[in-house]
Amino acid sequence: MSQPVASPALEPAPPRHVAIIMDGNGRWAKARGLPRNLGHRQGVDAVREVVRACRGLGIQYLTLYAFSSENWKRPQTEVAGLMDLLRLYIRRELNELASAGVRIRVIGDRSRLAADIIELIAEAENRTAENRILTLVIALSYGGQDEIVSACRRIAERVAAGTLDPDRIDADIVAANLHTTGIPDPDLVIRTSGEQRLSNFLLWQSAYSELIFVDKLWPDFGQSDLAAAVGEFQRRDRRYGGSGD
Ligand code: IPE
Ligand code: IPE
Ligand code: MG
């Protein structure tokens, strides 16, 4: 006689989209008496590790906050160092990312970026456009308020041109005019370094994201920390304003 097979407990789904505020590179360097840019360089290793870990954790979209619209006010040497690291990262990793099935997308205000970086980004996006294993969204020169303002401007232009009735403006139309159009909202937003704020990151899109704040500094964050955050996410109860019954 065969025993009835016990049905396995239903595992809560992993987050489809994880967004990370990679903070704490400067403090990591300072604690070691090193210049801030060495902290940023170390942070790139954490990026590599986290990108590689996504597939095994069931994550389909990963957004990384690499440089905010406010980070332009940092000293010129630090900004230049960060831009150099970005160049290096894309040049060095593009082959591997492309063959691993990663689609790259960059969100933010490109008009402030150097011409060669704009070109490099376009190349990375075009080369990987058909990939579907993981979508890696890099938020660069990105600010959530700026993004919403430019969406408003585009919508207003359509209204002024007589092609859109103001009564038809709804959340879907706003979302379709953000840089993230076509990308699902993040299920989980993680911020490292112990700071507990969004710093202008995905303001519209994080309306119902679970937030996890981790004390580790970004260069110390790795695969096991990401797995732990995913585990915590799976224990959370998302209600979206409902009663939870
Ligand atoms: C995050 O690390 C990287 C960027 C903002 C580009 P920080 O440079 O903000 O590091 P802390 O917060 O000063 O430690
Ligand atoms: C947020 O970190 C931006 C990035 C991680 C790219 P910041 O270090 O710039 O944020 P604040 O200044 O602490 O709010
Ligand atoms: Mg910081």
PDB file of C-alpha atoms and ligand atoms in Angstrom:
ATOM      1  CA  MET A   1       0.000   0.000   0.000  1.00  0.00           C
ATOM      2  CA  SER A   2       1.393   3.342  -0.917  1.00  0.00           C
ATOM      3  CA  GLN A   3       1.434   6.044   1.700  1.00  0.00           C
ATOM      4  CA  PRO A   4      -0.312   9.287   0.811  1.00  0.00           C
ATOM      5  CA  VAL A   5       2.361  11.795  -0.127  1.00  0.00           C
ATOM      6  CA  ALA A   6       2.422  14.722   2.286  1.00  0.00           C
ATOM      7  CA  SER A   7       2.081  17.916   0.327  1.00  0.00           C
ATOM      8  CA  PRO A   8       5.038  20.169   1.079  1.00  0.00           C
ATOM      9  CA  ALA A   9       4.241  23.363   2.998  1.00  0.00           C
ATOM     10  CA  LEU A  10       3.693  26.149   0.509  1.00  0.00           C
ATOM     11  CA  GLU A  11       6.904  28.206   0.473  1.00  0.00           C
ATOM     12  CA  PRO A  12       6.191  31.943   0.219  1.00  0.00           C
ATOM     13  CA  ALA A  13       7.375  33.285  -3.114  1.00  0.00           C
ATOM     14  CA  PRO A  14      10.750  35.020  -3.245  1.00  0.00           C
ATOM     15  CA  PRO A  15      10.766  38.697  -4.204  1.00  0.00           C
ATOM     16  CA  ARG A  16      10.611  39.028  -7.960  1.00  0.00           C
ATOM     17  CA  HIS A  17      12.263  42.445  -7.843  1.00  0.00           C
ATOM     18  CA  VAL A  18      14.864  43.461  -5.253  1.00  0.00           C
ATOM     19  CA  ALA A  19      16.169  47.034  -5.183  1.00  0.00           C
ATOM     20  CA  ILE A  20      19.256  47.940  -3.172  1.00  0.00           C
ATOM     21  CA  ILE A  21      20.522  51.251  -1.808  1.00  0.00           C
ATOM     22  CA  MET A  22      24.207  50.373  -1.709  1.00  0.00           C
ATOM     23  CA  ASP A  23      25.354  52.644   1.110  1.00  0.00           C
ATOM     24  CA  GLY A  24      28.402  52.765   3.352  1.00  0.00           C
ATOM     25  CA  ASN A  25      31.403  52.632   1.018  1.00  0.00           C
ATOM     26  CA  GLY A  26      32.836  55.841   2.461  1.00  0.00           C
ATOM     27  CA  ARG A  27      32.553  54.624   6.058  1.00  0.00           C
ATOM     28  CA  TRP A  28      34.076  51.273   5.088  1.00  0.00           C
ATOM     29  CA  ALA A  29      37.133  53.109   3.746  1.00  0.00           C
ATOM     30  CA  LYS A  30      37.290  55.571   6.627  1.00  0.00           C
ATOM     31  CA  ALA A  31      37.328  52.749   9.178  1.00  0.00           C
ATOM     32  CA  ARG A  32      40.480  51.468   7.473  1.00  0.00           C
ATOM     33  CA  GLY A  33      42.150  54.865   7.046  1.00  0.00           C
ATOM     34  CA  LEU A  34      41.709  54.612   3.265  1.00  0.00           C
ATOM     35  CA  PRO A  35      40.455  57.193   0.746  1.00  0.00           C
ATOM     36  CA  ARG A  36      36.710  57.007   0.003  1.00  0.00           C
ATOM     37  CA  ASN A  37      37.282  55.878  -3.564  1.00  0.00           C
ATOM     38  CA  LEU A  38      38.868  52.654  -2.308  1.00  0.00           C
ATOM     39  CA  GLY A  39      35.611  51.992  -0.497  1.00  0.00           C
ATOM     40  CA  HIS A  40      33.736  52.449  -3.747  1.00  0.00           C
ATOM     41  CA  ARG A  41      36.160  50.102  -5.495  1.00  0.00           C
ATOM     42  CA  GLN A  42      35.553  47.462  -2.840  1.00  0.00           C
ATOM     43  CA  GLY A  43      31.837  48.033  -3.306  1.00  0.00           C
ATOM     44  CA  VAL A  44      32.111  46.815  -6.905  1.00  0.00           C
ATOM     45  CA  ASP A  45      33.108  43.344  -5.628  1.00  0.00           C
ATOM     46  CA  ALA A  46      29.904  43.266  -3.584  1.00  0.00           C
ATOM     47  CA  VAL A  47      27.966  44.207  -6.728  1.00  0.00           C
ATOM     48  CA  ARG A  48      29.475  41.251  -8.603  1.00  0.00           C
ATOM     49  CA  GLU A  49      28.636  38.839  -5.811  1.00  0.00           C
ATOM     50  CA  VAL A  50      25.069  40.050  -5.410  1.00  0.00           C
ATOM     51  CA  VAL A  51      24.352  39.998  -9.161  1.00  0.00           C
ATOM     52  CA  ARG A  52      25.598  36.399  -9.351  1.00  0.00           C
ATOM     53  CA  ALA A  53      23.477  35.361  -6.362  1.00  0.00           C
ATOM     54  CA  CYS A  54      20.151  36.526  -7.832  1.00  0.00           C
ATOM     55  CA  ARG A  55      19.420  33.574 -10.047  1.00  0.00           C
ATOM     56  CA  GLY A  56      19.733  31.001  -7.257  1.00  0.00           C
ATOM     57  CA  LEU A  57      17.397  33.060  -5.073  1.00  0.00           C
ATOM     58  CA  GLY A  58      14.661  33.360  -7.690  1.00  0.00           C
ATOM     59  CA  ILE A  59      15.146  37.109  -8.169  1.00  0.00           C
ATOM     60  CA  GLN A  60      14.263  38.254 -11.700  1.00  0.00           C
ATOM     61  CA  TYR A  61      14.879  42.002 -11.378  1.00  0.00           C
ATOM     62  CA  LEU A  62      17.669  43.658  -9.415  1.00  0.00           C
ATOM     63  CA  THR A  63      17.888  47.438  -9.194  1.00  0.00           C
ATOM     64  CA  LEU A  64      21.078  48.942  -7.798  1.00  0.00           C
ATOM     65  CA  TYR A  65      21.248  52.574  -6.694  1.00  0.00           C
ATOM     66  CA  ALA A  66      24.696  53.453  -7.967  1.00  0.00           C
ATOM     67  CA  PHE A  67      24.632  57.262  -8.038  1.00  0.00           C
ATOM     68  CA  SER A  68      21.881  59.661  -7.015  1.00  0.00           C
ATOM     69  CA  SER A  69      20.972  63.001  -8.553  1.00  0.00           C
ATOM     70  CA  GLU A  70      22.236  64.510  -5.277  1.00  0.00           C
ATOM     71  CA  ASN A  71      25.589  62.688  -5.426  1.00  0.00           C
ATOM     72  CA  TRP A  72      26.702  65.210  -8.088  1.00  0.00           C
ATOM     73  CA  LYS A  73      27.388  67.586  -5.201  1.00  0.00           C
ATOM     74  CA  ARG A  74      30.238  65.431  -3.886  1.00  0.00           C
ATOM     75  CA  PRO A  75      33.849  66.558  -4.513  1.00  0.00           C
ATOM     76  CA  GLN A  76      34.853  66.318  -8.161  1.00  0.00           C
ATOM     77  CA  THR A  77      37.525  63.695  -7.432  1.00  0.00           C
ATOM     78  CA  GLU A  78      35.000  61.381  -5.810  1.00  0.00           C
ATOM     79  CA  VAL A  79      32.480  61.833  -8.639  1.00  0.00           C
ATOM     80  CA  ALA A  80      35.197  61.171 -11.233  1.00  0.00           C
ATOM     81  CA  GLY A  81      36.309  58.063  -9.320  1.00  0.00           C
ATOM     82  CA  LEU A  82      32.751  56.728  -9.243  1.00  0.00           C
ATOM     83  CA  MET A  83      32.309  57.350 -12.975  1.00  0.00           C
ATOM     84  CA  ASP A  84      35.608  55.568 -13.676  1.00  0.00           C
ATOM     85  CA  LEU A  85      34.426  52.579 -11.668  1.00  0.00           C
ATOM     86  CA  LEU A  86      31.223  52.486 -13.655  1.00  0.00           C
ATOM     87  CA  ARG A  87      33.171  52.504 -16.930  1.00  0.00           C
ATOM     88  CA  LEU A  88      35.397  49.724 -15.623  1.00  0.00           C
ATOM     89  CA  TYR A  89      32.468  47.659 -14.382  1.00  0.00           C
ATOM     90  CA  ILE A  90      30.577  47.770 -17.674  1.00  0.00           C
ATOM     91  CA  ARG A  91      33.673  47.183 -19.812  1.00  0.00           C
ATOM     92  CA  ARG A  92      34.891  44.278 -17.703  1.00  0.00           C
ATOM     93  CA  GLU A  93      31.594  42.598 -16.946  1.00  0.00           C
ATOM     94  CA  LEU A  94      29.567  43.138 -20.106  1.00  0.00           C
ATOM     95  CA  ASN A  95      30.685  39.893 -21.786  1.00  0.00           C
ATOM     96  CA  GLU A  96      29.985  37.803 -18.711  1.00  0.00           C
ATOM     97  CA  LEU A  97      26.652  39.510 -17.999  1.00  0.00           C
ATOM     98  CA  ALA A  98      25.554  39.171 -21.615  1.00  0.00           C
ATOM     99  CA  SER A  99      26.360  35.465 -21.749  1.00  0.00           C
ATOM    100  CA  ALA A 100      24.731  34.828 -18.359  1.00  0.00           C
ATOM    101  CA  GLY A 101      21.421  36.092 -19.771  1.00  0.00           C
ATOM    102  CA  VAL A 102      21.415  39.419 -17.919  1.00  0.00           C
ATOM    103  CA  ARG A 103      19.531  42.310 -19.468  1.00  0.00           C
ATOM    104  CA  ILE A 104      20.983  45.687 -18.481  1.00  0.00           C
ATOM    105  CA  ARG A 105      18.871  48.805 -18.116  1.00  0.00           C
ATOM    106  CA  VAL A 106      19.961  52.182 -16.827  1.00  0.00           C
ATOM    107  CA  ILE A 107      17.548  54.672 -15.259  1.00  0.00           C
ATOM    108  CA  GLY A 108      18.282  58.283 -14.359  1.00  0.00           C
ATOM    109  CA  ASP A 109      19.169  61.580 -15.994  1.00  0.00           C
ATOM    110  CA  ARG A 110      21.624  60.671 -18.749  1.00  0.00           C
ATOM    111  CA  SER A 111      22.063  64.266 -19.886  1.00  0.00           C
ATOM    112  CA  ARG A 112      24.478  64.878 -17.013  1.00  0.00           C
ATOM    113  CA  LEU A 113      26.722  61.922 -17.883  1.00  0.00           C
ATOM    114  CA  ALA A 114      29.902  62.043 -19.983  1.00  0.00           C
ATOM    115  CA  ALA A 115      29.457  61.224 -23.680  1.00  0.00           C
ATOM    116  CA  ASP A 116      31.524  58.016 -23.510  1.00  0.00           C
ATOM    117  CA  ILE A 117      29.445  56.731 -20.582  1.00  0.00           C
ATOM    118  CA  ILE A 118      26.210  57.465 -22.463  1.00  0.00           C
ATOM    119  CA  GLU A 119      27.603  55.418 -25.348  1.00  0.00           C
ATOM    120  CA  LEU A 120      28.768  52.582 -23.124  1.00  0.00           C
ATOM    121  CA  ILE A 121      25.335  52.372 -21.508  1.00  0.00           C
ATOM    122  CA  ALA A 122      23.592  52.295 -24.871  1.00  0.00           C
ATOM    123  CA  GLU A 123      25.914  49.501 -26.002  1.00  0.00           C
ATOM    124  CA  ALA A 124      25.249  47.484 -22.831  1.00  0.00           C
ATOM    125  CA  GLU A 125      21.487  47.967 -23.136  1.00  0.00           C
ATOM    126  CA  ASN A 126      21.369  47.128 -26.841  1.00  0.00           C
ATOM    127  CA  ARG A 127      23.574  44.067 -26.553  1.00  0.00           C
ATOM    128  CA  THR A 128      21.563  42.581 -23.707  1.00  0.00           C
ATOM    129  CA  ALA A 129      18.056  43.711 -24.687  1.00  0.00           C
ATOM    130  CA  GLU A 130      16.814  40.198 -25.482  1.00  0.00           C
ATOM    131  CA  ASN A 131      18.119  38.575 -22.285  1.00  0.00           C
ATOM    132  CA  ARG A 132      15.611  37.411 -19.711  1.00  0.00           C
ATOM    133  CA  ILE A 133      17.340  35.492 -16.891  1.00  0.00           C
ATOM    134  CA  LEU A 134      17.841  38.639 -14.817  1.00  0.00           C
ATOM    135  CA  THR A 135      17.125  42.299 -15.497  1.00  0.00           C
ATOM    136  CA  LEU A 136      19.823  44.417 -13.875  1.00  0.00           C
ATOM    137  CA  VAL A 137      18.606  47.983 -13.514  1.00  0.00           C
ATOM    138  CA  ILE A 138      21.322  50.494 -12.671  1.00  0.00           C
ATOM    139  CA  ALA A 139      20.047  53.743 -11.166  1.00  0.00           C
ATOM    140  CA  LEU A 140      22.613  56.305 -12.231  1.00  0.00           C
ATOM    141  CA  SER A 141      22.241  60.057 -11.812  1.00  0.00           C
ATOM    142  CA  TYR A 142      18.823  58.987 -10.597  1.00  0.00           C
ATOM    143  CA  GLY A 143      16.397  60.868  -8.385  1.00  0.00           C
ATOM    144  CA  GLY A 144      12.834  59.775  -7.699  1.00  0.00           C
ATOM    145  CA  GLN A 145      11.498  63.334  -7.523  1.00  0.00           C
ATOM    146  CA  ASP A 146      13.173  64.280 -10.821  1.00  0.00           C
ATOM    147  CA  GLU A 147      11.682  61.165 -12.380  1.00  0.00           C
ATOM    148  CA  ILE A 148       8.158  62.071 -11.235  1.00  0.00           C
ATOM    149  CA  VAL A 149       8.614  65.691 -12.366  1.00  0.00           C
ATOM    150  CA  SER A 150       9.646  64.612 -15.864  1.00  0.00           C
ATOM    151  CA  ALA A 151       6.712  62.201 -16.031  1.00  0.00           C
ATOM    152  CA  CYS A 152       4.402  65.123 -15.136  1.00  0.00           C
ATOM    153  CA  ARG A 153       5.982  67.234 -17.843  1.00  0.00           C
ATOM    154  CA  ARG A 154       5.499  64.557 -20.507  1.00  0.00           C
ATOM    155  CA  ILE A 155       1.892  64.008 -19.477  1.00  0.00           C
ATOM    156  CA  ALA A 156       1.235  67.773 -19.444  1.00  0.00           C
ATOM    157  CA  GLU A 157       2.654  68.045 -22.959  1.00  0.00           C
ATOM    158  CA  ARG A 158       0.141  65.472 -24.192  1.00  0.00           C
ATOM    159  CA  VAL A 159      -2.683  67.322 -22.460  1.00  0.00           C
ATOM    160  CA  ALA A 160      -1.527  70.638 -23.976  1.00  0.00           C
ATOM    161  CA  ALA A 161      -1.345  69.009 -27.413  1.00  0.00           C
ATOM    162  CA  GLY A 162      -4.927  67.844 -26.986  1.00  0.00           C
ATOM    163  CA  THR A 163      -4.050  64.140 -27.223  1.00  0.00           C
ATOM    164  CA  LEU A 164      -4.807  63.275 -23.592  1.00  0.00           C
ATOM    165  CA  ASP A 165      -7.905  64.073 -21.571  1.00  0.00           C
ATOM    166  CA  PRO A 166      -6.876  65.073 -17.990  1.00  0.00           C
ATOM    167  CA  ASP A 167      -9.698  62.897 -16.636  1.00  0.00           C
ATOM    168  CA  ARG A 168      -7.938  59.868 -18.068  1.00  0.00           C
ATOM    169  CA  ILE A 169      -4.727  60.437 -16.089  1.00  0.00           C
ATOM    170  CA  ASP A 170      -4.362  57.607 -13.600  1.00  0.00           C
ATOM    171  CA  ALA A 171      -1.615  55.684 -11.803  1.00  0.00           C
ATOM    172  CA  ASP A 172      -0.972  53.512 -14.869  1.00  0.00           C
ATOM    173  CA  ILE A 173      -0.366  56.565 -17.060  1.00  0.00           C
ATOM    174  CA  VAL A 174       2.004  58.066 -14.489  1.00  0.00           C
ATOM    175  CA  ALA A 175       3.875  54.748 -14.141  1.00  0.00           C
ATOM    176  CA  ALA A 176       4.152  54.421 -17.916  1.00  0.00           C
ATOM    177  CA  ASN A 177       5.961  57.769 -18.027  1.00  0.00           C
ATOM    178  CA  LEU A 178       8.570  56.901 -15.406  1.00  0.00           C
ATOM    179  CA  HIS A 179      12.046  55.596 -16.330  1.00  0.00           C
ATOM    180  CA  THR A 180      10.992  52.198 -14.970  1.00  0.00           C
ATOM    181  CA  THR A 181       8.185  51.622 -17.449  1.00  0.00           C
ATOM    182  CA  GLY A 182       7.826  47.894 -18.075  1.00  0.00           C
ATOM    183  CA  ILE A 183       9.668  46.935 -14.884  1.00  0.00           C
ATOM    184  CA  PRO A 184       7.516  45.594 -12.016  1.00  0.00           C
ATOM    185  CA  ASP A 185       7.622  47.580  -8.764  1.00  0.00           C
ATOM    186  CA  PRO A 186      10.242  46.370  -6.277  1.00  0.00           C
ATOM    187  CA  ASP A 187       8.906  43.830  -3.806  1.00  0.00           C
ATOM    188  CA  LEU A 188      11.835  44.407  -1.493  1.00  0.00           C
ATOM    189  CA  VAL A 189      14.055  47.449  -0.947  1.00  0.00           C
ATOM    190  CA  ILE A 190      17.246  46.837   1.022  1.00  0.00           C
ATOM    191  CA  ARG A 191      19.479  49.601   2.366  1.00  0.00           C
ATOM    192  CA  THR A 192      22.862  48.842   3.852  1.00  0.00           C
ATOM    193  CA  SER A 193      24.959  50.891   6.322  1.00  0.00           C
ATOM    194  CA  GLY A 194      22.305  51.327   9.021  1.00  0.00           C
ATOM    195  CA  GLU A 195      20.745  54.483   7.556  1.00  0.00           C
ATOM    196  CA  GLN A 196      16.966  54.242   7.484  1.00  0.00           C
ATOM    197  CA  ARG A 197      15.798  56.466   4.640  1.00  0.00           C
ATOM    198  CA  LEU A 198      15.077  56.215   0.926  1.00  0.00           C
ATOM    199  CA  SER A 199      17.286  59.126  -0.190  1.00  0.00           C
ATOM    200  CA  ASN A 200      15.125  59.827  -3.245  1.00  0.00           C
ATOM    201  CA  PHE A 201      15.166  56.201  -4.476  1.00  0.00           C
ATOM    202  CA  LEU A 202      12.160  54.778  -6.403  1.00  0.00           C
ATOM    203  CA  LEU A 203       9.677  56.988  -4.543  1.00  0.00           C
ATOM    204  CA  TRP A 204       6.677  56.097  -6.675  1.00  0.00           C
ATOM    205  CA  GLN A 205       7.591  52.458  -7.219  1.00  0.00           C
ATOM    206  CA  SER A 206       8.250  51.602  -3.559  1.00  0.00           C
ATOM    207  CA  ALA A 207       4.714  52.482  -2.407  1.00  0.00           C
ATOM    208  CA  TYR A 208       4.162  48.885  -1.214  1.00  0.00           C
ATOM    209  CA  SER A 209       7.693  47.542  -1.090  1.00  0.00           C
ATOM    210  CA  GLU A 210       8.918  45.747   1.991  1.00  0.00           C
ATOM    211  CA  LEU A 211      11.864  47.688   3.460  1.00  0.00           C
ATOM    212  CA  ILE A 212      14.830  45.990   5.086  1.00  0.00           C
ATOM    213  CA  PHE A 213      17.621  47.994   6.686  1.00  0.00           C
ATOM    214  CA  VAL A 214      20.892  46.171   7.224  1.00  0.00           C
ATOM    215  CA  ASP A 215      23.684  47.471   9.457  1.00  0.00           C
ATOM    216  CA  LYS A 216      26.498  46.064   7.328  1.00  0.00           C
ATOM    217  CA  LEU A 217      28.348  48.507   5.108  1.00  0.00           C
ATOM    218  CA  TRP A 218      27.925  47.838   1.383  1.00  0.00           C
ATOM    219  CA  PRO A 219      31.450  46.427   0.738  1.00  0.00           C
ATOM    220  CA  ASP A 220      30.775  43.812   3.459  1.00  0.00           C
ATOM    221  CA  PHE A 221      27.420  42.771   2.004  1.00  0.00           C
ATOM    222  CA  GLY A 222      27.355  39.466   0.155  1.00  0.00           C
ATOM    223  CA  GLN A 223      25.382  36.485  -1.007  1.00  0.00           C
ATOM    224  CA  SER A 224      24.477  35.256   2.491  1.00  0.00           C
ATOM    225  CA  ASP A 225      23.197  38.712   3.469  1.00  0.00           C
ATOM    226  CA  LEU A 226      21.031  38.832   0.372  1.00  0.00           C
ATOM    227  CA  ALA A 227      19.717  35.344   1.131  1.00  0.00           C
ATOM    228  CA  ALA A 228      18.935  36.422   4.714  1.00  0.00           C
ATOM    229  CA  ALA A 229      17.019  39.475   3.478  1.00  0.00           C
ATOM    230  CA  VAL A 230      15.047  37.303   1.051  1.00  0.00           C
ATOM    231  CA  GLY A 231      14.236  34.950   3.954  1.00  0.00           C
ATOM    232  CA  GLU A 232      13.010  37.858   6.063  1.00  0.00           C
ATOM    233  CA  PHE A 233      10.925  39.094   3.124  1.00  0.00           C
ATOM    234  CA  GLN A 234       9.294  35.665   2.848  1.00  0.00           C
ATOM    235  CA  ARG A 235       8.219  35.870   6.490  1.00  0.00           C
ATOM    236  CA  ARG A 236       6.553  39.259   6.011  1.00  0.00           C
ATOM    237  CA  ASP A 237       2.819  39.634   5.553  1.00  0.00           C
ATOM    238  CA  ARG A 238       2.009  41.968   2.660  1.00  0.00           C
ATOM    239  CA  ARG A 239      -1.487  43.371   2.947  1.00  0.00           C
ATOM    240  CA  TYR A 240      -1.614  46.287   0.482  1.00  0.00           C
ATOM    241  CA  GLY A 241      -4.117  48.063   2.685  1.00  0.00           C
ATOM    242  CA  GLY A 242      -6.410  45.044   2.992  1.00  0.00           C
ATOM    243  CA  SER A 243      -7.414  43.429   6.277  1.00  0.00           C
ATOM    244  CA  GLY A 244      -5.101  40.454   5.825  1.00  0.00           C
ATOM    245  CA  ASP A 245      -7.860  37.841   6.067  1.00  0.00           C
TER     246      ASP A 245
HETATM  247  C1  IPE B   1      27.437  54.635  -1.209  1.00  0.00           C
HETATM  248  O1  IPE B   1      28.413  54.845  -0.287  1.00  0.00           O
HETATM  249  C2  IPE B   1      27.902  54.880  -2.608  1.00  0.00           C
HETATM  250  C3  IPE B   1      27.352  56.104  -3.218  1.00  0.00           C
HETATM  251  C4  IPE B   1      26.519  56.926  -2.662  1.00  0.00           C
HETATM  252  C5  IPE B   1      27.797  56.423  -4.553  1.00  0.00           C
HETATM  253  P1  IPE B   1      28.694  56.283   0.327  1.00  0.00           P
HETATM  254  O2  IPE B   1      29.764  56.929  -0.487  1.00  0.00           O
HETATM  255  O3  IPE B   1      27.458  57.073   0.484  1.00  0.00           O
HETATM  256  O4  IPE B   1      29.290  55.866   1.744  1.00  0.00           O
HETATM  257  P2  IPE B   1      29.025  56.590   3.139  1.00  0.00           P
HETATM  258  O5  IPE B   1      27.549  56.687   3.311  1.00  0.00           O
HETATM  259  O6  IPE B   1      29.678  57.922   3.068  1.00  0.00           O
HETATM  260  O7  IPE B   1      29.661  55.671   4.129  1.00  0.00           O
HETATM  261  C1  IPE B   2      22.110  57.047  -1.425  1.00  0.00           C
HETATM  262  O1  IPE B   2      23.183  57.147  -0.561  1.00  0.00           O
HETATM  263  C2  IPE B   2      22.609  56.992  -2.838  1.00  0.00           C
HETATM  264  C3  IPE B   2      23.305  55.782  -3.226  1.00  0.00           C
HETATM  265  C4  IPE B   2      23.522  54.725  -2.480  1.00  0.00           C
HETATM  266  C5  IPE B   2      23.776  55.763  -4.581  1.00  0.00           C
HETATM  267  P1  IPE B   2      23.708  58.558  -0.011  1.00  0.00           P
HETATM  268  O2  IPE B   2      24.858  58.227   0.856  1.00  0.00           O
HETATM  269  O3  IPE B   2      23.928  59.475  -1.125  1.00  0.00           O
HETATM  270  O4  IPE B   2      22.465  59.073   0.832  1.00  0.00           O
HETATM  271  P2  IPE B   2      22.375  60.054   2.078  1.00  0.00           P
HETATM  272  O5  IPE B   2      23.111  61.288   1.703  1.00  0.00           O
HETATM  273  O6  IPE B   2      23.011  59.348   3.234  1.00  0.00           O
HETATM  274  O7  IPE B   2      20.918  60.256   2.293  1.00  0.00           O
HETATM  275 MG    MG B   3      26.116  57.292   1.983  1.00  0.00          MG
END
